Tab-separated table of C-alpha atoms in Angstrom:
chain	number	residue	atom	x	y	z
T	5	MET	CA	37.156	121.816	55.460
T	6	VAL	CA	35.952	124.554	52.946
T	7	ASN	CA	33.541	122.961	49.898
T	8	SER	CA	33.872	119.826	52.006
T	9	ASN	CA	30.755	118.942	49.362
T	10	LYS	CA	31.678	119.540	46.680
T	11	THR	CA	33.202	116.578	44.005
T	12	VAL	CA	36.584	115.754	43.286
T	13	THR	CA	36.812	114.647	39.307
T	14	LEU	CA	39.032	112.471	38.018
T	15	VAL	CA	39.413	112.092	34.557
T	16	SER	CA	40.940	109.650	31.493
T	17	PRO	CA	42.745	111.583	29.088
T	18	PRO	CA	40.306	111.348	25.661
T	19	SER	CA	42.810	109.059	23.744
T	20	ARG	CA	42.644	106.257	26.861
T	21	MET	CA	39.743	105.357	24.358
T	22	MET	CA	42.085	103.165	22.466
T	23	ASN	CA	41.944	100.361	25.308
T	24	HIS	CA	39.048	97.868	24.606
T	25	TYR	CA	37.504	97.597	27.537
T	26	ARG	CA	39.944	98.226	29.674
T	27	PRO	CA	38.721	100.447	33.035
T	28	PRO	CA	40.640	103.160	34.332
T	29	LEU	CA	41.989	101.329	37.256
T	30	ALA	CA	44.466	103.779	38.699
T	31	LEU	CA	41.719	106.581	38.781
T	32	MET	CA	39.364	103.643	40.194
T	33	TYR	CA	42.128	103.184	42.785
T	34	ILE	CA	42.750	106.853	43.883
T	35	SER	CA	38.587	107.408	43.310
T	36	GLY	CA	37.728	104.413	45.947
T	37	PHE	CA	40.495	105.694	48.781
T	38	LEU	CA	39.597	109.289	48.661
T	39	LYS	CA	35.514	107.901	48.927
T	40	HIS	CA	36.921	105.669	51.777
T	41	LYS	CA	38.371	109.302	53.477
T	42	GLY	CA	34.814	110.950	53.141
T	43	ILE	CA	35.537	112.737	49.883
T	44	LYS	CA	32.841	112.957	47.230
T	45	THR	CA	34.647	111.541	43.821
T	46	LYS	CA	33.289	111.147	39.986
T	47	ILE	CA	35.389	109.328	37.487
T	48	VAL	CA	35.086	110.714	33.805
T	49	ASP	CA	35.907	108.203	31.440
T	50	SER	CA	33.984	108.635	28.375
T	51	ILE	CA	33.916	105.052	25.871
T	52	MET	CA	32.778	104.380	22.618
T	53	GLU	CA	30.944	101.311	22.175
T	54	ASN	CA	30.172	101.712	18.098
T	55	GLN	CA	33.630	101.592	17.480
T	56	ILE	CA	35.139	98.649	19.403
T	57	ILE	CA	36.878	97.314	16.443
T	58	ARG	CA	40.300	99.107	16.091
T	59	ASP	CA	40.824	98.581	11.893
T	60	GLU	CA	42.184	100.263	9.219
T	61	SER	CA	38.916	102.676	9.236
T	62	PHE	CA	39.137	103.655	13.171
T	63	PHE	CA	42.587	104.108	12.926
T	64	LEU	CA	42.049	106.551	9.589
T	65	ASN	CA	39.214	108.550	11.849
T	66	LYS	CA	40.618	108.172	15.149
T	67	ASN	CA	41.613	112.244	15.567
T	68	ASN	CA	37.895	112.618	14.906
T	69	TYR	CA	37.227	110.117	17.638
T	70	PHE	CA	39.276	111.377	20.016
T	71	LYS	CA	37.713	115.099	19.455
T	72	ASP	CA	34.069	113.714	20.486
T	73	ILE	CA	35.450	111.816	23.507
T	74	GLU	CA	37.492	115.387	24.421
T	75	ASP	CA	33.910	117.109	23.782
T	76	GLN	CA	31.408	114.630	25.549
T	77	THR	CA	34.702	114.973	28.385
T	78	VAL	CA	34.243	118.605	28.867
T	79	LYS	CA	30.677	118.696	28.443
T	80	GLN	CA	30.056	116.290	31.700
T	81	ILE	CA	32.620	118.266	33.579
T	82	SER	CA	31.000	121.388	32.911
T	83	GLU	CA	27.502	119.702	34.806
T	84	ILE	CA	29.790	118.584	37.624
T	85	ASP	CA	30.148	120.507	41.227
T	86	THR	CA	33.691	120.171	41.210
T	87	ASP	CA	36.532	122.195	42.641
T	88	ILE	CA	38.809	120.180	42.323
T	89	ILE	CA	39.950	118.200	38.782
T	90	GLY	CA	42.563	114.945	38.437
T	91	ILE	CA	43.592	113.997	34.787
T	92	THR	CA	46.325	110.884	34.329
T	93	CYS	CA	48.797	111.063	32.115
T	94	TYR	CA	51.504	109.822	30.101
T	95	THR	CA	53.953	111.462	27.980
T	96	PRO	CA	52.535	110.741	24.893
T	97	GLU	CA	49.259	112.476	26.393
T	98	VAL	CA	51.398	115.904	27.451
T	99	ASP	CA	49.730	117.993	24.576
T	100	GLU	CA	46.602	116.680	24.899
T	101	VAL	CA	46.257	116.798	28.200
T	102	GLU	CA	47.224	121.094	28.589
T	103	ARG	CA	44.444	121.458	25.631
T	104	LEU	CA	41.853	119.431	27.843
T	105	ALA	CA	42.654	121.378	31.239
T	106	LYS	CA	42.844	124.497	29.175
T	107	ARG	CA	39.208	123.661	27.812
T	108	ILE	CA	37.978	122.629	31.407
T	109	LYS	CA	39.385	125.884	32.783
T	110	GLN	CA	36.909	127.922	30.567
T	111	VAL	CA	34.205	126.053	31.901
T	112	LYS	CA	35.539	125.890	35.488
T	113	PRO	CA	37.668	128.586	36.200
T	114	GLY	CA	37.489	128.070	39.390
T	115	ALA	CA	38.431	124.512	40.132
T	116	LYS	CA	42.215	123.537	40.609
T	117	ILE	CA	43.317	121.574	37.706
T	118	VAL	CA	45.837	118.642	39.202
T	119	THR	CA	47.769	115.835	37.326
T	120	GLY	CA	49.679	112.905	37.984
T	121	GLY	CA	50.547	109.745	36.568
T	122	ILE	CA	54.002	108.477	34.909
T	123	HIS	CA	54.592	111.753	33.136
T	124	PRO	CA	54.339	113.662	36.079
T	125	THR	CA	56.180	111.519	38.035
T	126	LEU	CA	58.942	111.281	35.599
T	127	TYR	CA	59.151	114.715	35.055
T	128	PRO	CA	57.356	116.846	38.325
T	129	ASP	CA	58.553	120.425	36.451
T	130	ASP	CA	57.585	119.468	33.401
T	131	LEU	CA	53.493	120.925	33.192
T	132	LEU	CA	54.499	123.725	35.997
T	133	GLY	CA	54.856	127.791	35.025
T	134	PRO	CA	53.315	130.939	35.161
T	135	ASN	CA	50.694	130.268	31.787
T	136	SER	CA	49.949	126.457	32.405
T	137	ASP	CA	46.578	125.404	33.096
T	138	ILE	CA	47.502	123.322	35.303
T	139	ASP	CA	48.015	123.893	39.331
T	140	PHE	CA	49.420	121.184	40.838
T	141	VAL	CA	50.883	117.434	39.831
T	142	ILE	CA	51.270	114.441	42.032
T	143	PHE	CA	53.862	112.592	41.296
T	144	GLY	CA	54.763	109.028	42.828
T	145	GLU	CA	51.579	107.214	44.289
T	146	GLY	CA	48.566	109.573	44.184
T	147	GLU	CA	46.468	107.947	46.557
T	148	ILE	CA	48.064	109.917	49.773
T	149	SER	CA	49.592	112.725	47.997
T	150	LEU	CA	46.091	113.488	46.470
T	151	TYR	CA	43.982	113.184	49.354
T	152	GLU	CA	46.437	114.958	51.256
T	153	LEU	CA	46.380	118.079	49.005
T	154	VAL	CA	42.306	118.170	48.711
T	155	ARG	CA	42.421	118.876	52.202
T	156	ALA	CA	45.265	121.522	52.297
T	157	ILE	CA	43.190	122.957	49.351
T	158	ARG	CA	39.866	123.058	50.664
T	159	SER	CA	41.561	124.027	54.396
T	160	ARG	CA	43.701	126.888	52.969
T	161	LYS	CA	46.055	125.492	54.542
T	162	ASP	CA	50.066	125.519	52.871
T	163	ILE	CA	50.885	123.423	49.926
T	164	ASN	CA	54.799	123.704	50.522
T	165	LYS	CA	54.423	121.027	53.431
T	166	LEU	CA	52.687	118.495	51.530
T	167	LYS	CA	55.180	115.669	50.023
T	168	GLY	CA	54.565	114.363	46.345
T	169	VAL	CA	53.460	117.717	45.333
T	170	GLY	CA	54.377	120.144	42.719
T	171	PHE	CA	52.898	123.623	41.921
T	172	TYR	CA	54.414	127.106	40.469
T	173	ASP	CA	54.917	129.804	43.273
T	174	ASP	CA	53.274	132.746	41.994
T	175	SER	CA	54.601	134.989	44.666
T	176	ALA	CA	58.237	133.556	44.776
T	177	GLY	CA	58.134	133.026	40.732
T	178	LYS	CA	59.434	129.649	40.615
T	179	LYS	CA	58.191	126.328	40.600
T	180	VAL	CA	58.336	124.395	43.318
T	181	ILE	CA	58.449	120.059	43.856
T	182	THR	CA	58.050	119.289	47.431
T	183	GLU	CA	59.353	115.791	48.933
T	184	ARG	CA	58.798	112.326	47.576
T	185	GLN	CA	56.210	110.787	49.655
T	186	LEU	CA	56.578	107.421	51.384
T	187	LEU	CA	55.397	104.701	50.803
T	188	ASP	CA	55.182	103.451	53.988
T	189	TYR	CA	52.153	101.364	54.293
T	190	GLU	CA	50.313	98.334	53.425
T	191	LEU	CA	49.637	97.912	49.908
T	192	ASP	CA	45.983	96.426	50.879
T	193	SER	CA	45.101	99.132	53.182
T	194	ILE	CA	44.841	101.371	49.271
T	195	SER	CA	43.536	99.060	47.546
T	196	CYS	CA	40.095	99.732	47.308
T	197	PRO	CA	38.971	100.437	43.661
T	198	ASP	CA	35.628	102.597	43.007
T	199	TYR	CA	34.056	99.706	40.626
T	200	GLU	CA	30.612	101.866	41.211
T	201	GLY	CA	32.508	104.317	39.574
T	202	VAL	CA	32.309	103.606	36.078
T	203	ASP	CA	30.195	101.199	33.820
T	204	MET	CA	30.591	98.298	34.943
T	205	SER	CA	27.914	96.573	32.481
T	206	TYR	CA	30.467	97.739	30.013
T	207	TYR	CA	34.184	97.183	31.428
T	208	THR	CA	32.571	93.362	31.920
T	209	ASN	CA	31.301	92.904	28.355
T	210	ALA	CA	32.583	89.140	27.086
T	211	SER	CA	35.040	89.968	24.565
T	212	PRO	CA	38.644	88.768	23.427
T	213	TYR	CA	41.243	91.932	24.816
T	214	ALA	CA	41.422	90.708	28.320
T	215	ILE	CA	43.442	87.630	28.726
T	216	ARG	CA	44.134	88.056	24.955
T	217	GLY	CA	42.559	86.245	22.973
T	218	VAL	CA	40.018	85.013	25.271
T	219	PHE	CA	36.667	85.375	24.687
T	220	THR	CA	35.008	86.201	28.250
T	221	ARG	CA	33.641	88.289	30.534
T	222	SER	CA	36.878	89.534	32.654
T	223	MET	CA	38.197	92.164	34.852
T	224	TYR	CA	41.772	93.660	35.421
T	225	LEU	CA	43.521	93.438	38.943
T	226	SER	CA	46.573	94.515	40.051
T	227	ALA	CA	48.648	92.553	42.670
T	228	SER	CA	51.777	94.571	43.213
T	229	ARG	CA	52.928	97.834	42.879
T	230	GLY	CA	56.776	97.932	40.956
T	231	CYS	CA	58.789	95.483	38.896
T	232	PRO	CA	62.109	94.087	39.719
T	233	SER	CA	63.861	94.318	36.168
T	234	SER	CA	66.256	96.439	34.194
T	235	CYS	CA	64.940	96.402	31.038
T	236	THR	CA	66.425	99.658	29.544
T	237	PHE	CA	63.345	100.250	27.173
T	238	CYS	CA	61.072	100.553	30.312
T	239	VAL	CA	60.293	103.278	32.605
T	240	ALA	CA	60.101	100.839	35.261
T	241	PRO	CA	63.633	101.291	36.816
T	242	GLU	CA	63.359	104.816	37.063
T	243	LEU	CA	59.943	104.388	38.652
T	244	ARG	CA	61.430	101.805	41.352
T	245	ASP	CA	64.142	104.529	42.386
T	246	PHE	CA	60.513	105.656	44.497
T	247	ASN	CA	60.465	101.922	46.435
T	248	PHE	CA	63.669	102.341	47.471
T	249	ALA	CA	63.811	105.830	48.770
T	250	SER	CA	61.381	104.696	50.767
T	251	GLY	CA	63.530	101.953	52.144
T	252	ILE	CA	61.510	99.112	50.418
T	253	LYS	CA	64.228	96.199	49.408
T	254	LYS	CA	62.532	93.016	49.353
T	255	ASN	CA	61.495	91.948	45.585
T	256	ALA	CA	63.971	94.177	44.585
T	257	GLY	CA	61.473	97.215	45.962
T	258	VAL	CA	58.296	95.613	44.183
T	259	ARG	CA	55.212	95.359	46.768
T	260	LEU	CA	52.563	93.156	47.129
T	261	ARG	CA	48.957	92.424	48.495
T	262	THR	CA	48.148	89.640	50.299
T	263	PRO	CA	46.450	86.383	49.045
T	264	LYS	CA	43.415	86.831	51.148
T	265	HIS	CA	43.120	90.031	50.234
T	266	LEU	CA	43.233	89.972	46.361
T	267	PHE	CA	41.582	86.939	46.930
T	268	ASP	CA	38.479	88.905	48.155
T	269	GLU	CA	38.771	90.895	45.940
T	270	VAL	CA	38.123	88.233	43.304
T	271	ALA	CA	35.186	86.885	45.348
T	272	PHE	CA	33.562	90.638	45.584
T	273	LEU	CA	33.370	90.958	41.444
T	274	LYS	CA	32.134	87.589	40.905
T	275	GLU	CA	29.035	87.974	43.089
T	276	ASN	CA	28.598	91.501	42.130
T	277	TYR	CA	29.556	92.068	38.716
T	278	LYS	CA	29.426	88.380	37.620
T	279	ILE	CA	32.553	88.187	36.163
T	280	ASP	CA	33.791	84.952	34.587
T	281	SER	CA	37.603	85.234	34.389
T	282	PHE	CA	40.598	88.036	35.244
T	283	TYR	CA	43.621	89.637	34.548
T	284	PHE	CA	46.550	90.281	36.485
T	285	ILE	CA	47.747	93.817	34.768
T	286	ASP	CA	50.950	93.485	37.062
T	287	ASP	CA	54.403	93.632	34.841
T	288	LEU	CA	55.398	89.962	36.773
T	289	PHE	CA	52.787	88.612	38.464
T	290	THR	CA	55.019	85.750	39.387
T	291	LEU	CA	57.750	87.540	41.054
T	292	ASP	CA	56.535	86.205	44.913
T	293	LYS	CA	56.086	82.440	45.031
T	294	GLU	CA	54.459	82.611	48.172
T	295	MET	CA	52.019	85.290	47.371
T	296	VAL	CA	51.644	83.264	44.072
T	297	SER	CA	50.745	79.835	45.756
T	298	GLY	CA	48.996	81.407	48.517
T	299	PHE	CA	46.940	82.797	45.571
T	300	CYS	CA	46.226	79.916	44.040
T	301	GLU	CA	45.217	77.482	47.284
T	302	LEU	CA	42.183	80.273	47.966
T	303	MET	CA	41.157	79.790	44.720
T	304	ILE	CA	41.449	75.828	44.434
T	305	LYS	CA	39.412	75.815	47.736
T	306	SER	CA	37.497	78.051	46.601
T	307	LYS	CA	35.593	76.125	43.192
T	308	MET	CA	34.456	79.381	42.047
T	309	ASN	CA	35.074	78.282	38.321
T	310	LEU	CA	36.824	81.521	37.343
T	311	VAL	CA	39.779	81.395	34.655
T	312	TRP	CA	42.179	83.906	34.703
T	313	GLY	CA	45.899	85.018	33.444
T	314	CYS	CA	49.259	87.048	34.001
T	315	SER	CA	52.195	88.523	32.455
T	316	SER	CA	55.166	86.939	33.843
T	317	LYS	CA	58.568	86.420	33.087
T	318	VAL	CA	60.194	82.883	32.127
T	319	ASN	CA	63.063	82.681	35.084
T	320	THR	CA	60.111	83.103	37.837
T	321	VAL	CA	58.041	79.951	37.043
T	322	ASN	CA	58.892	76.038	37.147
T	323	TYR	CA	56.759	73.463	36.278
T	324	ASN	CA	55.370	73.119	39.260
T	325	SER	CA	54.323	77.007	39.709
T	326	LEU	CA	52.958	76.609	36.353
T	327	LYS	CA	50.846	72.927	37.420
T	328	LEU	CA	49.458	74.942	40.621
T	329	MET	CA	48.326	78.314	38.960
T	330	LYS	CA	46.737	75.992	36.168
T	331	ALA	CA	44.674	74.024	39.293
T	332	ALA	CA	43.662	77.414	40.681
T	333	GLY	CA	42.293	78.426	36.972
T	334	CYS	CA	45.300	79.956	34.981
T	335	ILE	CA	44.814	79.496	31.322
T	336	GLN	CA	47.484	82.112	29.734
T	337	LEU	CA	50.833	83.614	30.759
T	338	ASP	CA	52.092	86.784	28.751
T	339	PHE	CA	55.687	86.023	28.347
T	340	GLY	CA	58.110	89.327	27.442
T	341	VAL	CA	60.563	86.990	25.513
T	342	GLU	CA	61.451	90.173	23.207
T	343	LYS	CA	64.763	88.886	21.567
T	344	ALA	CA	66.067	85.264	20.314
T	345	SER	CA	69.840	85.454	21.682
T	346	ASP	CA	71.641	85.496	25.122
T	347	GLU	CA	73.990	88.456	23.424
T	348	GLN	CA	70.736	90.629	22.527
T	349	MET	CA	68.864	89.699	26.275
T	350	HIS	CA	71.905	90.638	27.904
T	351	LEU	CA	72.256	94.523	25.806
T	352	LEU	CA	68.573	94.834	27.071
T	353	LYS	CA	69.382	94.054	30.570
T	354	LYS	CA	66.287	91.123	29.921
T	355	GLY	CA	67.606	89.187	33.151
T	356	THR	CA	67.218	85.959	31.334
T	357	LYS	CA	68.210	82.982	29.138
T	358	VAL	CA	67.373	81.799	25.777
T	359	ARG	CA	67.148	78.019	27.379
T	360	GLU	CA	64.511	79.585	30.054
T	361	VAL	CA	62.727	80.440	27.851
T	362	LYS	CA	62.806	77.235	25.813
T	363	GLU	CA	61.638	75.292	29.136
T	364	THR	CA	58.776	77.547	30.133
T	365	PHE	CA	57.201	77.509	26.854
T	366	LYS	CA	57.683	73.446	27.097
T	367	ASN	CA	56.364	73.646	29.743
T	368	CYS	CA	53.541	75.523	29.239
T	369	HIS	CA	52.601	72.986	26.142
T	370	LYS	CA	53.498	70.041	28.448
T	371	LEU	CA	50.465	71.699	30.741
T	372	GLY	CA	48.060	72.578	28.281
T	373	VAL	CA	48.575	76.111	29.246
T	374	ARG	CA	48.389	78.812	26.474
T	375	ALA	CA	52.010	80.544	26.561
T	376	PHE	CA	51.745	84.209	24.934
T	377	ALA	CA	54.735	85.902	23.502
T	378	ASN	CA	55.562	89.142	22.871
T	379	MET	CA	58.639	89.740	20.752
T	380	LEU	CA	60.611	93.255	20.507
T	381	ILE	CA	62.386	94.563	16.956
T	382	ASN	CA	63.859	97.490	16.319
T	383	THR	CA	66.064	97.917	19.163
T	384	PRO	CA	70.077	99.409	19.145
T	385	GLY	CA	72.483	97.831	17.170
T	386	GLU	CA	69.533	94.596	15.965
T	387	THR	CA	71.129	93.349	12.899
T	388	GLU	CA	69.215	90.899	10.188
T	389	GLN	CA	70.723	87.791	12.021
T	390	ASP	CA	68.988	88.779	15.263
T	391	LEU	CA	65.451	89.049	12.950
T	392	ARG	CA	66.004	85.755	11.722
T	393	ASP	CA	66.932	84.185	15.323
T	394	THR	CA	63.765	85.773	16.343
T	395	VAL	CA	62.057	83.894	13.734
T	396	ASN	CA	63.867	80.227	14.876
T	397	LEU	CA	63.180	80.424	18.375
T	398	LEU	CA	59.175	81.232	17.587
T	399	GLU	CA	59.304	78.370	15.366
T	400	GLU	CA	60.684	76.272	18.282
T	401	ILE	CA	58.738	77.143	21.087
T	402	LYS	CA	55.442	77.253	19.456
T	403	PRO	CA	54.005	80.003	21.133
T	404	ASN	CA	50.145	80.331	21.241
T	405	ILE	CA	49.881	83.651	20.402
T	406	VAL	CA	52.560	86.010	19.185
T	407	SER	CA	53.234	89.865	19.142
T	408	ILE	CA	56.108	91.349	17.409
T	409	ASN	CA	56.217	94.808	18.693
T	410	VAL	CA	58.381	97.577	17.331
T	411	PHE	CA	60.373	99.251	19.852
T	412	THR	CA	60.072	103.149	20.283
T	413	PRO	CA	62.128	105.693	22.734
T	414	TYR	CA	60.188	106.147	25.698
T	415	PRO	CA	61.082	109.177	27.669
T	416	GLY	CA	62.525	107.664	31.130
T	417	THR	CA	63.970	104.862	29.673
T	418	GLU	CA	67.667	103.838	29.671
T	419	ILE	CA	67.538	104.030	25.601
T	420	PHE	CA	65.996	107.335	25.873
T	421	ALA	CA	68.538	108.786	28.017
T	422	ASP	CA	71.627	107.049	26.053
T	423	THR	CA	70.155	108.005	22.657
T	424	ARG	CA	69.731	111.215	20.658
T	425	GLY	CA	65.793	111.182	23.020
T	426	LEU	CA	62.922	113.459	21.946
T	427	THR	CA	62.501	116.926	22.699
T	428	ARG	CA	59.509	117.917	24.749
T	429	GLU	CA	57.446	118.922	21.173
T	430	GLU	CA	57.916	115.745	19.806
T	431	TYR	CA	56.426	113.694	22.369
T	432	PRO	CA	53.023	113.778	20.728
T	433	LEU	CA	54.762	111.497	17.766
T	434	LEU	CA	54.952	107.987	20.222
T	435	MET	CA	50.829	108.353	19.755
T	436	GLU	CA	52.100	107.075	16.372
T	437	ASN	CA	52.479	103.664	14.607
T	438	PRO	CA	55.872	103.054	15.542
T	439	ALA	CA	56.848	101.235	12.292
T	440	LYS	CA	55.841	104.299	10.627
T	441	LEU	CA	57.509	106.576	12.388
T	442	ALA	CA	60.980	104.219	12.287
T	443	ALA	CA	60.542	104.480	8.440
T	444	GLU	CA	59.333	108.087	7.991
T	445	ARG	CA	61.781	109.553	10.962
T	446	PRO	CA	64.904	107.234	11.419
T	447	ASP	CA	66.819	109.844	12.906
T	448	LYS	CA	64.795	109.760	15.883
T	449	PHE	CA	62.712	106.079	15.799
T	450	ARG	CA	65.443	103.910	13.779
T	451	PHE	CA	67.728	101.937	16.131
T	452	ALA	CA	68.281	98.546	14.122
T	453	LYS	CA	71.443	98.594	12.022
T	454	HIS	CA	69.573	96.580	9.562
T	455	ASN	CA	67.101	97.800	6.531
T	456	VAL	CA	64.465	95.505	6.802
T	457	ASP	CA	61.081	96.833	6.657
T	458	LEU	CA	59.926	96.642	10.354
T	459	ALA	CA	56.050	96.771	9.606
T	460	ALA	CA	56.257	94.358	6.974
T	461	PHE	CA	58.433	92.116	8.973
T	462	ALA	CA	56.263	92.466	12.318
T	463	SER	CA	52.703	91.933	9.810
T	464	ARG	CA	54.721	88.658	8.130
T	465	GLU	CA	55.880	86.767	10.446
T	466	MET	CA	52.296	87.579	13.260
T	467	LYS	CA	50.030	86.210	10.069
T	468	ARG	CA	52.857	83.265	10.104
T	469	HIS	CA	52.849	82.360	13.896
T	470	ASN	CA	48.961	82.916	14.789
T	471	LYS	CA	48.206	80.155	13.375
T	472	VAL	CA	44.290	79.244	13.615
T	473	TYR	CA	43.955	76.286	15.654
T	474	PRO	CA	46.684	77.281	18.438
T	475	ASN	CA	44.190	80.737	18.672
T	476	ILE	CA	40.672	79.019	18.810
T	477	SER	CA	42.051	75.226	20.908
T	478	ILE	CA	40.949	77.747	24.442
T	479	PHE	CA	37.022	77.039	23.067
T	480	PHE	CA	37.979	73.265	23.440
T	481	ASN	CA	39.805	74.017	27.408
T	482	PRO	CA	38.338	72.592	30.167
T	483	LYS	CA	38.331	74.735	32.754
T	484	TYR	CA	37.506	77.713	30.073
T	485	ILE	CA	34.034	75.242	29.443
T	486	GLN	CA	33.216	75.034	32.862
T	487	SER	CA	33.617	78.865	33.366
T	488	LEU	CA	31.195	79.498	30.621
T	489	TRP	CA	28.892	76.577	31.992
T	490	HIS	CA	28.916	78.013	35.206
T	491	SER	CA	28.292	81.916	33.670
T	492	GLN	CA	25.447	83.772	35.189
T	493	LYS	CA	25.208	86.026	32.151
T	494	LYS	CA	25.661	83.594	29.100
T	495	LEU	CA	23.449	85.805	27.222
T	496	ASN	CA	26.141	88.378	26.849
T	497	TYR	CA	28.273	86.109	25.083
T	498	THR	CA	25.499	85.756	22.627
T	499	LYS	CA	25.469	89.167	22.586
T	500	GLN	CA	29.249	89.974	21.917
T	501	THR	CA	29.553	87.110	19.115
T	502	ASN	CA	29.592	89.430	16.517
T	503	LEU	CA	32.470	91.753	18.069
T	504	LEU	CA	34.365	88.137	18.321
T	505	ILE	CA	34.099	87.284	14.725
T	506	GLN	CA	35.132	91.146	13.709
T	507	GLU	CA	37.956	91.071	15.702
T	508	PHE	CA	39.174	87.372	14.071
T	509	ILE	CA	38.868	88.633	10.779
T	510	ASN	CA	40.380	92.158	11.625
T	511	GLN	CA	43.704	90.115	12.896
T	512	LYS	CA	43.750	87.418	10.684
T	513	PHE	CA	43.140	89.620	7.371
């Protein structure tokens, strides 16, 4: 194979450094799979150790920070003996990724640039063209398709025969989008993240960001791919079509890792990187009862003294399942409550009821499991009464932590398709503050019927409902205390205490 000794470079866009201590997990999965296949890789993920707190000063100067990270990224790439460079891309990052690709071509003119991620998956031809610096796109899951593309490029084979790939054919003067890659493989077979490829000492620093509000040395894990929900504000229903096209019907097309494979990864992280906790980034970790119970039983049996959190849906857990999860070390569940009336939930196709929200939060409080409530405002047709309902519901269910988010219409969502949408030139606006966009560009970003100041409402109600004691009560949680007592990196908590204090002040004041 030609150039087999060269390195495949995998790159995070500079703006991803906004994510507090969150590793580039998607790139790590791809890198791990390629390495398993004998291909050399390098992950370029520039970090900012001196500006972790996202305070007012950070947001005023964020473009300067992004520029510094971009310069670092290009410099790193220029020093790598690489022939193929992959860049992951969300829709708001389109301009950023195109600019980065142009700069990379200047320092690596002979390298092929490949983009993947959600935007190329939803719009595979959007980044291609006769004048584009991007040579290929990968749509759908990237492991198999990128591996096959690397082999084809290096062996000079016909790209047209590959699946899950797009490119611009200069000779034909047209864009070529090949067939979808079938997901006919077990998730366990490609779930081997390249932890050695990133700075794990940085990413496992004690912080309150992974399990939100819990100060701990943590790592993010993925137990599944896909989401069964049909929420009109999310791209998951559109992405799920890839699973259906592969004939995957169980769990509404969601693919799961096995409990043992997941547990082994946790044990590996505990042994090698001394984590004290982990957080499942899955859209819905609690979807499959057998997988969850199997994993919990392994955790209970192991007595690893780790705590963890996950995202859940109120109608996928009950008192008994929550009790089992707690026994296995689960200390927090994040719920997408979103709305406070059945009518509004129905409009958003949430598939949940207010009574289920109340019952689940009651069970969490009864068991002493922290419950996080994500709420959504500025949705189509929202009234002042809907906002009052939100306040009343929060007062009743008393979440430990509340986040009130202002809706923004992302391409790929049902609401985006049903409304005025955005032009491609407007995609970078999605990087801006949603409340500010709704105020300054109501023609594109204001969906609520009322005239309430969205930013003021969100700020006021989050401060009102994020009370001090429910936030700090985690420090008295027996499972949490036990995890700290058994930690092999206690000094790291002392080193990071200043960060915790600064973040608390930033959030509260």
